[in-house]
Coordinates of C-alpha atoms and ligand atoms in Angstrom, one line a residue:
X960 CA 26.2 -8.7 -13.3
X961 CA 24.4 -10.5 -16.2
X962 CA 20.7 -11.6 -15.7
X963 CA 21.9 -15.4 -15.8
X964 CA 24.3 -14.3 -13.0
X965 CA 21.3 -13.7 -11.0
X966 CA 21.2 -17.9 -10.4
X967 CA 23.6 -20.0 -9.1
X968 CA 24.7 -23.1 -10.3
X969 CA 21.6 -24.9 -9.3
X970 CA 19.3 -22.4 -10.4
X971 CA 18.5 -21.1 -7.1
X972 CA 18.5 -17.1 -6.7
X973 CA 21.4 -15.0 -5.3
X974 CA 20.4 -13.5 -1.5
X975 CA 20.3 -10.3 -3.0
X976 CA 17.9 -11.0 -5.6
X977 CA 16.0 -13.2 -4.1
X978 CA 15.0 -10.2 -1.9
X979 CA 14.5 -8.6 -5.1
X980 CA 12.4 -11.6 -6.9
X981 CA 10.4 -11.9 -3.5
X982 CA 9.4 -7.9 -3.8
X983 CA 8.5 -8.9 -7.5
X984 CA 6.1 -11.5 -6.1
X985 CA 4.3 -9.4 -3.8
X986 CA 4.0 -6.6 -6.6
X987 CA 2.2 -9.7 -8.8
X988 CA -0.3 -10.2 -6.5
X989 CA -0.8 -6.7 -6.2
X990 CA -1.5 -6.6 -9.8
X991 CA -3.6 -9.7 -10.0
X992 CA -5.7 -7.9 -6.6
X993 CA -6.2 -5.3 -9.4
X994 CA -7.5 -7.4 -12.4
X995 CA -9.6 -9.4 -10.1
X996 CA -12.8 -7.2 -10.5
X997 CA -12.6 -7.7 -14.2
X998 CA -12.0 -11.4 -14.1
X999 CA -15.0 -11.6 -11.6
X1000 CA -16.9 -9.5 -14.4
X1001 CA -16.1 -11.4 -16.8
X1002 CA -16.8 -15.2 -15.2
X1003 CA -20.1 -13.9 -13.9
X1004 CA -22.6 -16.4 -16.0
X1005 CA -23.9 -18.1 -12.7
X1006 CA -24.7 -21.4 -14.1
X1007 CA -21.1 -22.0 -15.1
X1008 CA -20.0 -20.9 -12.1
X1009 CA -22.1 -23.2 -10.5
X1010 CA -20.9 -26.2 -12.8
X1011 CA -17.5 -25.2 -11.6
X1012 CA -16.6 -23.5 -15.6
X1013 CA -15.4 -20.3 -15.8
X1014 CA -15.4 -17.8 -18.9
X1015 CA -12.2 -15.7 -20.6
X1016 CA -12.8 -13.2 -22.8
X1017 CA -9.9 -13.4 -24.5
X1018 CA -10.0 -10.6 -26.5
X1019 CA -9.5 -8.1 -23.3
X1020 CA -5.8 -9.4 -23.3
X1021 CA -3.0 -8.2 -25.4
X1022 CA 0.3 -8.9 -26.7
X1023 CA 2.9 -9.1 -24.0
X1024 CA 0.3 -9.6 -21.1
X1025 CA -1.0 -12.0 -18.4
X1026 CA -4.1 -12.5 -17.4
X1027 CA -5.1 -14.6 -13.8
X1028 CA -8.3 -15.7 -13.1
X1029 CA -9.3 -18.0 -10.0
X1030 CA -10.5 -21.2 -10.6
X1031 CA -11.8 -23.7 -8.7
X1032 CA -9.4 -21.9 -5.9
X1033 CA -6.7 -21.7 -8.3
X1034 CA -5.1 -19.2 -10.2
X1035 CA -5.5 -19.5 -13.8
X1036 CA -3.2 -18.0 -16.6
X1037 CA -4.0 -17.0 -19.4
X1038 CA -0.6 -15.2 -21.1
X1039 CA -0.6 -13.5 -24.5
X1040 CA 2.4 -14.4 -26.0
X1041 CA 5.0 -13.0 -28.2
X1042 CA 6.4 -14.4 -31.3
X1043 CA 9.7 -14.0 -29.1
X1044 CA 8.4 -16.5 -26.8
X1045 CA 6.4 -18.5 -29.2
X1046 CA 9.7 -18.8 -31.2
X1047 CA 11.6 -20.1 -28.3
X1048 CA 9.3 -22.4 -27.2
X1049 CA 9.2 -24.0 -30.4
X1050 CA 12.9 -24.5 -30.7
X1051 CA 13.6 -26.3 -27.2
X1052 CA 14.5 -30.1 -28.2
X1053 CA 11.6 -31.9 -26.5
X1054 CA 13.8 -34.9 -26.2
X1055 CA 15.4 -33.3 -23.4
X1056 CA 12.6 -32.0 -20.9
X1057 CA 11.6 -33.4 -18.1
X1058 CA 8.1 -33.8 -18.5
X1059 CA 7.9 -34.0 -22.7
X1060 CA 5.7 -32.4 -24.1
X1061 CA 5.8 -30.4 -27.5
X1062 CA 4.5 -26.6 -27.1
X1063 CA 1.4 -27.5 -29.8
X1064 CA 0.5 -30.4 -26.8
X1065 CA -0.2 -27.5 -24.5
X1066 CA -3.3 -26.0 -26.6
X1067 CA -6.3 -26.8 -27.7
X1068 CA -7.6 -25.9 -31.2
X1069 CA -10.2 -22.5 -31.2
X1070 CA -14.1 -22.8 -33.2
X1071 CA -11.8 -23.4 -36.7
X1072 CA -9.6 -26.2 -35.4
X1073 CA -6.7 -23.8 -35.5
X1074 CA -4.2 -23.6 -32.7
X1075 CA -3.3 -20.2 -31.8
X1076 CA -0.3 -20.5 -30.4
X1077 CA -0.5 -16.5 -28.8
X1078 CA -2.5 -17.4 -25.9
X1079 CA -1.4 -19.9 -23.6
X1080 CA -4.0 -21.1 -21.1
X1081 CA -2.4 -23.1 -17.7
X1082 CA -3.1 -23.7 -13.9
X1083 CA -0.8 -21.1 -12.4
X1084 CA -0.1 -24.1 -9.6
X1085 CA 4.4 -25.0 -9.3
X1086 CA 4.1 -28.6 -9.3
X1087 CA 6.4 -29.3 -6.7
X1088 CA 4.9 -28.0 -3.7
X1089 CA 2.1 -25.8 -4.7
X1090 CA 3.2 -22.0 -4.7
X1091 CA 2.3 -19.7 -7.0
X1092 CA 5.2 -18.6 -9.7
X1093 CA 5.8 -15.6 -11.0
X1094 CA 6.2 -14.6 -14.8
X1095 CA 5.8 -11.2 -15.3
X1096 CA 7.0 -10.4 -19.2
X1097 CA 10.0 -8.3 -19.9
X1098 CA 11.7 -8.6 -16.3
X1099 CA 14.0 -11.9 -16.1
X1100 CA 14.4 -12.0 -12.1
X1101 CA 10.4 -13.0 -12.5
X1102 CA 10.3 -14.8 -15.7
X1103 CA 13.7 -17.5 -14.9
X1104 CA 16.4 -18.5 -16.3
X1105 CA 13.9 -19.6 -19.4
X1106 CA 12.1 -16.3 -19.8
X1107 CA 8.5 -17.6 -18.8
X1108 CA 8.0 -18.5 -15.1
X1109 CA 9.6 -18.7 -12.1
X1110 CA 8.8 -20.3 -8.6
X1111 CA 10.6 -18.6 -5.8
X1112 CA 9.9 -20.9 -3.0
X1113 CA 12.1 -23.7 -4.1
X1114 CA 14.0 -22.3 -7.5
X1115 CA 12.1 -23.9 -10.4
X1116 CA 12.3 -22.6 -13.6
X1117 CA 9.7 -23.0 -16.3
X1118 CA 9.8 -21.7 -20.1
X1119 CA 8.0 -20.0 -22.0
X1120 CA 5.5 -22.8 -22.7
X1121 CA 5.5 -23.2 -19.0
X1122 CA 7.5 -26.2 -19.4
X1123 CA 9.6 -27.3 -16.1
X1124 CA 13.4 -26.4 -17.2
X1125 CA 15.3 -26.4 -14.0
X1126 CA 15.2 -26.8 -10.3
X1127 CA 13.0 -29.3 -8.4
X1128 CA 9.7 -29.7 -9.8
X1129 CA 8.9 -33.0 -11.6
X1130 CA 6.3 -31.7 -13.9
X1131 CA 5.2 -28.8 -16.6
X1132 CA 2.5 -26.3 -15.6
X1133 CA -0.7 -28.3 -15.8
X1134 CA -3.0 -27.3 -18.6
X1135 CA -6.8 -27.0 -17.4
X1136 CA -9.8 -28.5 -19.1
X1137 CA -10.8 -25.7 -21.5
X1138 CA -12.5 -25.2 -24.9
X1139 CA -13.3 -22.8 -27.1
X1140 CA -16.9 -21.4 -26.9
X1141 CA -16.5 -18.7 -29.7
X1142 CA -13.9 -17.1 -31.9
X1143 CA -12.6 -15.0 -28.9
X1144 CA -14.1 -16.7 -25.1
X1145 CA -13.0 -20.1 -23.8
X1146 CA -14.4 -22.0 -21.2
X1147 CA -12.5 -24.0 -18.6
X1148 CA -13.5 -26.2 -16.8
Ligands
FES1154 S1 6.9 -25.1 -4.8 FE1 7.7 -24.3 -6.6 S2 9.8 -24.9 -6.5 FE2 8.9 -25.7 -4.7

């Protein structure tokens, strides 16, 4: 079986992997149960916790890794992309999507006015219904069909600029308010 085999015509998972997508779910939230303590360590500045701001170091992050850190109640992501992924979402004809947007419209330029396109910053919320996709790098039962993220509760698929490729919801991954506060922190919120 192929990894596109894993969908059915409409995107949605086979039985068998859903089981296996759902097992990838629960190990995410392990994982993100694990970073917590950081991301709690490294949001800590009371008064912008108090404003409702939290902030990212982003330099604790590498290459091929995904941050999440809760905000306002809601997972944020912050993923360190690949020029793999990068590449891809570049080359997806924005005249097509759903929700158009072009993967630049999804940043925000750092202290130099540069967009660096390796760190994507977005609300981890599915904007159909409100679950929490999965997008963990390098296995494609938890990335989608489109290698970035995948909402098991109703089969959406997003890309790798977290914008909404297949299945039901109407929208991309939102981005959050955020700006850069130095070379490597951001602020969001
Ligand atoms: S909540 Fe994500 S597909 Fe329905």
């Amino acid at each position: 079986m192929s990894d596109t085999d894993k969908f059915d015509e409409n995107g949605e998972p086979t039985r068998r992997d859903f089981i296996y997508i759902a097992t990838a779910a629960t190990a995410a939230v392990g994982a993100g149960a694990f970073a917590w303590p950081l991301v709690t360590q490294m949001s800590a500045a009371a008064d912008t916790r108090a404003a409702g701001s939290i902030e990212i170091d982003l330099s604790k992050i590498s290459e091929g890794q995904q941050l999440k850190v809760l905000w306002r109640g809601k997972p944020v992501f912050v993923r360190f992309r690949t020029q793999a992924e990068i590449d891809a979402a570049d080359a997806v004809d924005v005249a097509s999507l759903r929700d158009p947007q072009t993967d630049d419209d999804r940043f925000v330029p750092n202290t130099s006015g540069v967009i660096d396109k390796r760190l994507l910053v977005m609300v981890g919320v599915c904007t159909h219904f409100g679950c929490i996709p999965v997008g963990e790098q390098g296995k494609i039962d938890a990335q989608g069909k489109f290698g970035g993220w995948y909402c098991p509760c109703h089969g959406s698929h997003y890309d790798t600029s977290g914008r909404i490729r297949q299945g039901p919801a109407p929208l991309n991954l939102p981005i959050p308010e955020y700006t850069y506060i130095s070379d490597t922190v951001i602020k969001v919120g």
